[in-house]
PDB file of C-alpha atoms in Angstrom:
ATOM      1  CA  MET A  22      16.834 -11.108   7.001  1.00  0.00           C
ATOM      2  CA  THR A  23      20.146  -9.383   6.347  1.00  0.00           C
ATOM      3  CA  ASN A  24      20.684  -5.816   5.329  1.00  0.00           C
ATOM      4  CA  SER A  25      21.267  -5.123   1.649  1.00  0.00           C
ATOM      5  CA  PRO A  26      24.505  -3.320   0.687  1.00  0.00           C
ATOM      6  CA  HIS A  27      22.549  -0.192  -0.090  1.00  0.00           C
ATOM      7  CA  ASP A  28      20.967  -0.156   3.377  1.00  0.00           C
ATOM      8  CA  VAL A  29      24.306  -0.780   5.056  1.00  0.00           C
ATOM      9  CA  GLN A  30      25.769   2.203   3.242  1.00  0.00           C
ATOM     10  CA  ASP A  31      22.926   4.415   4.417  1.00  0.00           C
ATOM     11  CA  LYS A  32      23.654   3.776   8.122  1.00  0.00           C
ATOM     12  CA  ALA A  33      20.630   5.913   8.960  1.00  0.00           C
ATOM     13  CA  TYR A  34      18.214   3.615  10.740  1.00  0.00           C
ATOM     14  CA  PRO A  35      16.653   6.345  12.953  1.00  0.00           C
ATOM     15  CA  THR A  36      15.947   8.392   9.841  1.00  0.00           C
ATOM     16  CA  PHE A  37      14.327   5.409   8.124  1.00  0.00           C
ATOM     17  CA  PHE A  38      12.319   4.645  11.274  1.00  0.00           C
ATOM     18  CA  ASN A  39      11.019   8.200  11.510  1.00  0.00           C
ATOM     19  CA  LEU A  40      10.234   8.252   7.796  1.00  0.00           C
ATOM     20  CA  ALA A  41       8.326   4.992   8.035  1.00  0.00           C
ATOM     21  CA  ALA A  42       6.189   6.304  10.871  1.00  0.00           C
ATOM     22  CA  LEU A  43       5.722   9.643   9.143  1.00  0.00           C
ATOM     23  CA  THR A  44       4.713   7.945   5.908  1.00  0.00           C
ATOM     24  CA  LEU A  45       1.925   6.092   7.684  1.00  0.00           C
ATOM     25  CA  VAL A  46       0.697   9.283   9.341  1.00  0.00           C
ATOM     26  CA  LEU A  47       0.701  11.223   6.075  1.00  0.00           C
ATOM     27  CA  ILE A  48      -1.038   8.491   4.115  1.00  0.00           C
ATOM     28  CA  LEU A  49      -3.699   7.558   6.644  1.00  0.00           C
ATOM     29  CA  GLY A  50      -3.932  10.574   8.925  1.00  0.00           C
ATOM     30  CA  GLY A  51      -5.850  12.839   6.585  1.00  0.00           C
ATOM     31  CA  LEU A  52      -7.687   9.931   5.043  1.00  0.00           C
ATOM     32  CA  GLY A  53      -9.056   8.640   8.350  1.00  0.00           C
ATOM     33  CA  LEU A  54      -8.937   4.941   9.235  1.00  0.00           C
ATOM     34  CA  ALA A  55     -12.617   4.616  10.050  1.00  0.00           C
ATOM     35  CA  TYR A  56     -13.597   6.563   6.938  1.00  0.00           C
ATOM     36  CA  TRP A  57     -11.498   4.329   4.694  1.00  0.00           C
ATOM     37  CA  LEU A  58     -12.926   1.140   6.151  1.00  0.00           C
ATOM     38  CA  ASN A  59     -16.502   2.401   5.854  1.00  0.00           C
ATOM     39  CA  SER A  60     -15.810   3.476   2.287  1.00  0.00           C
ATOM     40  CA  ALA A  61     -14.247   0.111   1.461  1.00  0.00           C
ATOM     41  CA  GLN A  62     -17.225  -1.783   2.855  1.00  0.00           C
ATOM     42  CA  SER A  63     -19.588   0.373   0.802  1.00  0.00           C
ATOM     43  CA  VAL A  64     -17.600  -0.213  -2.391  1.00  0.00           C
ATOM     44  CA  GLN A  65     -17.557  -3.938  -1.714  1.00  0.00           C
ATOM     45  CA  LYS A  66     -21.337  -3.968  -2.120  1.00  0.00           C
ATOM     46  CA  GLU A  67     -20.975  -2.766  -5.698  1.00  0.00           C
ATOM     47  CA  THR A  68     -20.673  -5.261  -8.555  1.00  0.00           C
ATOM     48  CA  ALA A  69     -18.797  -3.308 -11.221  1.00  0.00           C
ATOM     49  CA  GLN A  70     -15.037  -3.463 -11.573  1.00  0.00           C
ATOM     50  CA  SER A  71     -13.285  -0.128 -12.137  1.00  0.00           C
ATOM     51  CA  THR A  72     -12.630   0.611 -15.806  1.00  0.00           C
ATOM     52  CA  PHE A  73     -10.468   3.103 -17.681  1.00  0.00           C
ATOM     53  CA  VAL A  74     -13.193   5.270 -19.202  1.00  0.00           C
ATOM     54  CA  ALA A  75     -13.876   8.998 -19.681  1.00  0.00           C
ATOM     55  CA  PRO A  76     -14.211  11.583 -18.313  1.00  0.00           C
ATOM     56  CA  PHE A  77     -10.509  11.902 -17.495  1.00  0.00           C
ATOM     57  CA  VAL A  78      -8.697  14.276 -15.151  1.00  0.00           C
ATOM     58  CA  SER A  79      -5.139  15.446 -15.839  1.00  0.00           C
ATOM     59  CA  LYS A  80      -2.704  15.651 -12.928  1.00  0.00           C
ATOM     60  CA  VAL A  81       1.011  16.428 -12.676  1.00  0.00           C
ATOM     61  CA  LEU A  82       2.824  14.668  -9.843  1.00  0.00           C
ATOM     62  CA  ALA A  83       6.615  14.755  -9.432  1.00  0.00           C
ATOM     63  CA  SER A  84       6.892  16.276 -12.946  1.00  0.00           C
ATOM     64  CA  THR A  85       4.933  13.311 -14.327  1.00  0.00           C
ATOM     65  CA  LYS A  86       1.681  13.827 -16.220  1.00  0.00           C
ATOM     66  CA  LEU A  87      -1.085  11.390 -15.345  1.00  0.00           C
ATOM     67  CA  GLU A  88      -4.461  10.857 -17.025  1.00  0.00           C
ATOM     68  CA  ILE A  89      -6.931   9.450 -14.497  1.00  0.00           C
ATOM     69  CA  PRO A  90     -10.591   8.491 -14.873  1.00  0.00           C
ATOM     70  CA  GLN A  91     -12.630  10.887 -12.774  1.00  0.00           C
ATOM     71  CA  ASP A  92     -14.421   7.958 -11.133  1.00  0.00           C
ATOM     72  CA  TRP A  93     -11.120   6.751  -9.697  1.00  0.00           C
ATOM     73  CA  LEU A  94     -10.418   9.937  -7.744  1.00  0.00           C
ATOM     74  CA  ALA A  95     -11.097   9.863  -4.010  1.00  0.00           C
ATOM     75  CA  GLU A  96     -13.451  12.370  -2.463  1.00  0.00           C
ATOM     76  CA  ALA A  97     -12.037  15.779  -1.536  1.00  0.00           C
ATOM     77  CA  GLN A  98      -9.275  15.400  -4.125  1.00  0.00           C
ATOM     78  CA  ASP A  99      -7.188  18.519  -4.812  1.00  0.00           C
ATOM     79  CA  SER A 100      -8.532  20.161  -7.983  1.00  0.00           C
ATOM     80  CA  SER A 101      -5.159  21.683  -8.929  1.00  0.00           C
ATOM     81  CA  LEU A 102      -3.246  20.455 -11.970  1.00  0.00           C
ATOM     82  CA  GLU A 103       0.055  20.080 -10.082  1.00  0.00           C
ATOM     83  CA  VAL A 104      -0.323  18.156  -6.836  1.00  0.00           C
ATOM     84  CA  ASP A 105       1.859  16.739  -4.052  1.00  0.00           C
ATOM     85  CA  PHE A 106      -0.088  13.468  -3.909  1.00  0.00           C
ATOM     86  CA  ILE A 107      -3.063  11.717  -5.468  1.00  0.00           C
ATOM     87  CA  ASP A 108      -5.560   9.445  -3.706  1.00  0.00           C
ATOM     88  CA  LEU A 109      -7.527   6.955  -5.803  1.00  0.00           C
ATOM     89  CA  ARG A 110     -10.222   4.369  -5.086  1.00  0.00           C
ATOM     90  CA  LEU A 111     -10.503   1.307  -7.309  1.00  0.00           C
ATOM     91  CA  ASN A 112     -12.666  -1.772  -7.368  1.00  0.00           C
ATOM     92  CA  VAL A 113     -10.673  -4.761  -8.665  1.00  0.00           C
ATOM     93  CA  LYS A 114     -11.013  -8.507  -9.194  1.00  0.00           C
ATOM     94  CA  TYR A 115      -8.221 -10.838  -8.122  1.00  0.00           C
ATOM     95  CA  LEU A 116      -9.917 -13.793  -9.799  1.00  0.00           C
ATOM     96  CA  PRO A 117     -12.349 -13.804 -12.763  1.00  0.00           C
ATOM     97  CA  ASP A 118     -15.273 -15.349 -10.878  1.00  0.00           C
ATOM     98  CA  THR A 119     -14.964 -13.306  -7.668  1.00  0.00           C
ATOM     99  CA  LYS A 120     -16.687 -10.105  -6.627  1.00  0.00           C
ATOM    100  CA  PRO A 121     -14.787  -6.821  -7.061  1.00  0.00           C
ATOM    101  CA  THR A 122     -12.707  -5.790  -4.064  1.00  0.00           C
ATOM    102  CA  PRO A 123     -12.032  -2.196  -2.932  1.00  0.00           C
ATOM    103  CA  ILE A 124      -8.481  -0.911  -2.789  1.00  0.00           C
ATOM    104  CA  GLY A 125      -7.018   2.540  -2.168  1.00  0.00           C
ATOM    105  CA  LEU A 126      -3.991   4.002  -3.962  1.00  0.00           C
ATOM    106  CA  HIS A 127      -1.866   6.861  -2.656  1.00  0.00           C
ATOM    107  CA  LEU A 128       0.654   8.263  -5.164  1.00  0.00           C
ATOM    108  CA  ALA A 129       3.430  10.530  -3.904  1.00  0.00           C
ATOM    109  CA  ALA A 130       6.917  11.673  -4.892  1.00  0.00           C
ATOM    110  CA  LEU A 131       9.704   9.181  -4.206  1.00  0.00           C
ATOM    111  CA  GLU A 132      11.406  11.682  -1.900  1.00  0.00           C
ATOM    112  CA  HIS A 133       8.472  11.500   0.529  1.00  0.00           C
ATOM    113  CA  THR A 134       7.955   7.733   0.737  1.00  0.00           C
ATOM    114  CA  LEU A 135      10.139   4.620   0.824  1.00  0.00           C
ATOM    115  CA  PRO A 136       9.122   1.291  -0.784  1.00  0.00           C
ATOM    116  CA  SER A 137       8.039  -1.294   1.780  1.00  0.00           C
ATOM    117  CA  ALA A 138      10.633  -3.839   0.606  1.00  0.00           C
ATOM    118  CA  ARG A 139      13.380  -1.387   1.514  1.00  0.00           C
ATOM    119  CA  LEU A 140      11.801  -0.639   4.901  1.00  0.00           C
ATOM    120  CA  LEU A 141      11.748  -4.354   5.748  1.00  0.00           C
ATOM    121  CA  ASP A 142      15.491  -4.557   6.389  1.00  0.00           C
ATOM    122  CA  SER A 143      16.188  -0.978   7.389  1.00  0.00           C
ATOM    123  CA  VAL A 144      13.258  -0.416   9.776  1.00  0.00           C
ATOM    124  CA  TYR A 145      10.837  -3.255  10.409  1.00  0.00           C
ATOM    125  CA  THR A 146      13.257  -6.080  11.286  1.00  0.00           C
ATOM    126  CA  LEU A 147      14.705  -3.860  14.024  1.00  0.00           C
ATOM    127  CA  ARG A 148      11.287  -3.715  15.667  1.00  0.00           C
ATOM    128  CA  PHE A 149      10.101  -7.328  15.286  1.00  0.00           C
ATOM    129  CA  LEU A 150       8.867  -9.194  18.335  1.00  0.00           C
ATOM    130  CA  ALA A 151       9.962 -12.811  18.763  1.00  0.00           C
ATOM    131  CA  GLU A 152       6.447 -14.032  17.985  1.00  0.00           C
ATOM    132  CA  GLU A 153       5.780 -15.318  14.465  1.00  0.00           C
ATOM    133  CA  ILE A 154       2.305 -15.470  12.933  1.00  0.00           C
ATOM    134  CA  ARG A 155       1.181 -17.919  10.273  1.00  0.00           C
ATOM    135  CA  GLY A 156      -2.089 -17.761   8.410  1.00  0.00           C
ATOM    136  CA  VAL A 157      -1.335 -16.404   4.943  1.00  0.00           C
ATOM    137  CA  ARG A 158       0.278 -19.081   2.790  1.00  0.00           C
ATOM    138  CA  GLY A 159       3.755 -18.012   1.662  1.00  0.00           C
ATOM    139  CA  LEU A 160       3.962 -15.032   4.026  1.00  0.00           C
ATOM    140  CA  ILE A 161       5.330 -14.650   7.538  1.00  0.00           C
ATOM    141  CA  GLY A 162       3.685 -12.256   9.982  1.00  0.00           C
ATOM    142  CA  LYS A 163       5.807 -10.487  12.587  1.00  0.00           C
ATOM    143  CA  PRO A 164       4.188  -8.211  15.188  1.00  0.00           C
ATOM    144  CA  LEU A 165       6.017  -4.939  15.832  1.00  0.00           C
ATOM    145  CA  LYS A 166       7.090  -3.671  19.224  1.00  0.00           C
ATOM    146  CA  PRO A 167       4.227  -1.523  20.515  1.00  0.00           C
ATOM    147  CA  ASP A 168       6.360   1.469  21.491  1.00  0.00           C
ATOM    148  CA  GLY A 169       6.904   4.321  19.051  1.00  0.00           C
ATOM    149  CA  GLY A 170       3.351   4.278  17.722  1.00  0.00           C
ATOM    150  CA  PHE A 171       3.393   0.723  16.326  1.00  0.00           C
ATOM    151  CA  GLU A 172       0.868  -0.823  18.716  1.00  0.00           C
ATOM    152  CA  ASN A 173      -1.326  -3.567  17.186  1.00  0.00           C
ATOM    153  CA  GLU A 174       0.698  -3.574  13.946  1.00  0.00           C
ATOM    154  CA  THR A 175       2.022  -6.599  12.077  1.00  0.00           C
ATOM    155  CA  VAL A 176       4.351  -6.826   9.084  1.00  0.00           C
ATOM    156  CA  TRP A 177       3.620  -9.574   6.557  1.00  0.00           C
ATOM    157  CA  TYR A 178       6.418 -10.459   4.151  1.00  0.00           C
ATOM    158  CA  ASP A 179       7.695 -13.055   1.707  1.00  0.00           C
ATOM    159  CA  PRO A 180      10.862 -14.490   3.327  1.00  0.00           C
ATOM    160  CA  ILE A 181      12.240 -15.972   0.095  1.00  0.00           C
ATOM    161  CA  SER A 182      12.228 -13.233  -2.557  1.00  0.00           C
ATOM    162  CA  SER A 183      15.107 -10.782  -2.993  1.00  0.00           C
ATOM    163  CA  ASN A 184      12.462  -8.111  -3.697  1.00  0.00           C
ATOM    164  CA  PRO A 185       9.776  -9.317  -1.313  1.00  0.00           C
ATOM    165  CA  PHE A 186       6.105  -8.518  -0.989  1.00  0.00           C
ATOM    166  CA  VAL A 187       5.852  -6.521   2.267  1.00  0.00           C
ATOM    167  CA  ALA A 188       2.718  -5.115   3.878  1.00  0.00           C
ATOM    168  CA  LYS A 189       2.173  -3.513   7.290  1.00  0.00           C
ATOM    169  CA  CYS A 190      -1.267  -4.047   8.827  1.00  0.00           C
ATOM    170  CA  ILE A 191      -3.029  -2.296  11.700  1.00  0.00           C
ATOM    171  CA  ASP A 192      -5.501  -4.232  13.834  1.00  0.00           C
ATOM    172  CA  LEU A 193      -8.690  -2.150  14.054  1.00  0.00           C
ATOM    173  CA  GLY A 194     -11.206  -4.882  14.848  1.00  0.00           C
ATOM    174  CA  GLU A 195     -11.981  -8.526  15.401  1.00  0.00           C
ATOM    175  CA  ASP A 196     -11.509  -9.865  11.859  1.00  0.00           C
ATOM    176  CA  ASP A 197      -9.269  -9.374   8.811  1.00  0.00           C
ATOM    177  CA  ALA A 198     -11.817  -7.108   7.139  1.00  0.00           C
ATOM    178  CA  GLN A 199     -11.110  -4.622   9.949  1.00  0.00           C
ATOM    179  CA  HIS A 200      -7.327  -4.782   9.642  1.00  0.00           C
ATOM    180  CA  LEU A 201      -6.017  -2.036   7.371  1.00  0.00           C
ATOM    181  CA  CYS A 202      -2.790  -2.733   5.447  1.00  0.00           C
ATOM    182  CA  ILE A 203      -0.406  -0.537   3.490  1.00  0.00           C
ATOM    183  CA  ARG A 204       2.206  -1.573   0.950  1.00  0.00           C
ATOM    184  CA  SER A 205       4.445   0.867  -0.933  1.00  0.00           C
ATOM    185  CA  VAL A 206       6.139   0.113  -4.265  1.00  0.00           C
ATOM    186  CA  GLN A 207       8.099   2.259  -6.708  1.00  0.00           C
ATOM    187  CA  LEU A 208       5.751   3.017  -9.590  1.00  0.00           C
ATOM    188  CA  SER A 209       8.196   5.069 -11.674  1.00  0.00           C
ATOM    189  CA  PRO A 210      11.607   6.719 -11.191  1.00  0.00           C
ATOM    190  CA  ALA A 211       9.849   9.655  -9.497  1.00  0.00           C
ATOM    191  CA  ILE A 212       6.706   8.186  -7.899  1.00  0.00           C
ATOM    192  CA  VAL A 213       5.985   5.728  -5.091  1.00  0.00           C
ATOM    193  CA  LEU A 214       2.560   4.086  -4.911  1.00  0.00           C
ATOM    194  CA  THR A 215       1.105   3.016  -1.571  1.00  0.00           C
ATOM    195  CA  TYR A 216      -1.727   0.517  -1.631  1.00  0.00           C
ATOM    196  CA  GLN A 217      -4.352   0.667   1.125  1.00  0.00           C
ATOM    197  CA  PHE A 218      -6.375  -2.532   1.577  1.00  0.00           C
ATOM    198  CA  THR A 219      -7.962  -4.814   4.147  1.00  0.00           C
ATOM    199  CA  ALA A 220      -5.992  -7.784   5.460  1.00  0.00           C
ATOM    200  CA  ASP A 221      -8.378 -10.339   3.979  1.00  0.00           C
ATOM    201  CA  GLN A 222      -6.802  -9.445   0.613  1.00  0.00           C
ATOM    202  CA  LEU A 223      -3.375 -10.717   1.706  1.00  0.00           C
ATOM    203  CA  VAL A 224      -4.347 -14.177   0.484  1.00  0.00           C
ATOM    204  CA  HIS A 225      -4.010 -12.777  -3.057  1.00  0.00           C
ATOM    205  CA  TRP A 226      -0.500 -11.397  -2.520  1.00  0.00           C
ATOM    206  CA  ARG A 227       1.057 -13.416  -5.363  1.00  0.00           C
ATOM    207  CA  ASP A 228      -1.436 -11.947  -7.857  1.00  0.00           C
ATOM    208  CA  PHE A 229      -1.397  -8.447  -6.421  1.00  0.00           C
ATOM    209  CA  ASP A 230       0.942  -6.749  -8.892  1.00  0.00           C
ATOM    210  CA  ALA A 231      -0.389  -8.575 -11.953  1.00  0.00           C
ATOM    211  CA  VAL A 232      -3.941  -7.485 -11.117  1.00  0.00           C
ATOM    212  CA  MET A 233      -2.956  -3.856 -10.582  1.00  0.00           C
ATOM    213  CA  GLU A 234      -0.581  -3.500 -13.544  1.00  0.00           C
ATOM    214  CA  PRO A 235      -3.270  -2.819 -16.216  1.00  0.00           C
ATOM    215  CA  PHE A 236      -4.736   0.011 -14.132  1.00  0.00           C
ATOM    216  CA  LEU A 237      -1.366   1.613 -13.441  1.00  0.00           C
ATOM    217  CA  THR A 238      -0.075   1.272 -16.998  1.00  0.00           C
ATOM    218  CA  GLN A 239      -3.071   3.186 -18.323  1.00  0.00           C
ATOM    219  CA  ILE A 240      -2.704   6.228 -16.069  1.00  0.00           C
ATOM    220  CA  LEU A 241       1.026   6.507 -16.830  1.00  0.00           C
ATOM    221  CA  LYS A 242       0.621   6.597 -20.625  1.00  0.00           C
TER     222      LYS A 242
END
């Protein structure tokens, strides 16, 4: 893929690279990879989809007021009104007749996180190996060079869209349910949302945003 004009103007690839690595550490370091996967597997056993119901908790993030169902908040959430980030846990359905699937959401100020689509050209393509992985229809998988802390990581992206779906996945086990993926998107002018999900959910990438939109619209009211 070619660099967008905005990325060419930045001319700061090392900064983007460091920020991408730092973003992953900040999002998943405190959360704990093993803890998230265990939590996700436990949620997957439940049958109820997350719903927007009381009691609600008010939070202010990046000068934006959010109203969040208490059940959505992750454990050990900061009890302060004004916070630097918010971690949520939802149980969603990609298709009407399927079981609910666990997904994590990490909300942070735009200044601390870059959307994954922007990182694709400015960071990830610079670290692609020659190998190309197929397996998710419509997406291409490119393993990253193992140096610099990117060992066992693969970037999955839509090669056609001008604003592509991009997710970076870490191999933590033998199957897709043990591969943890992150995907960051700009939720509002001030907030970036990073999804945390297992790689077996990549098959639903075309429906991803449509499924999540009702949840996100409600907390931003």
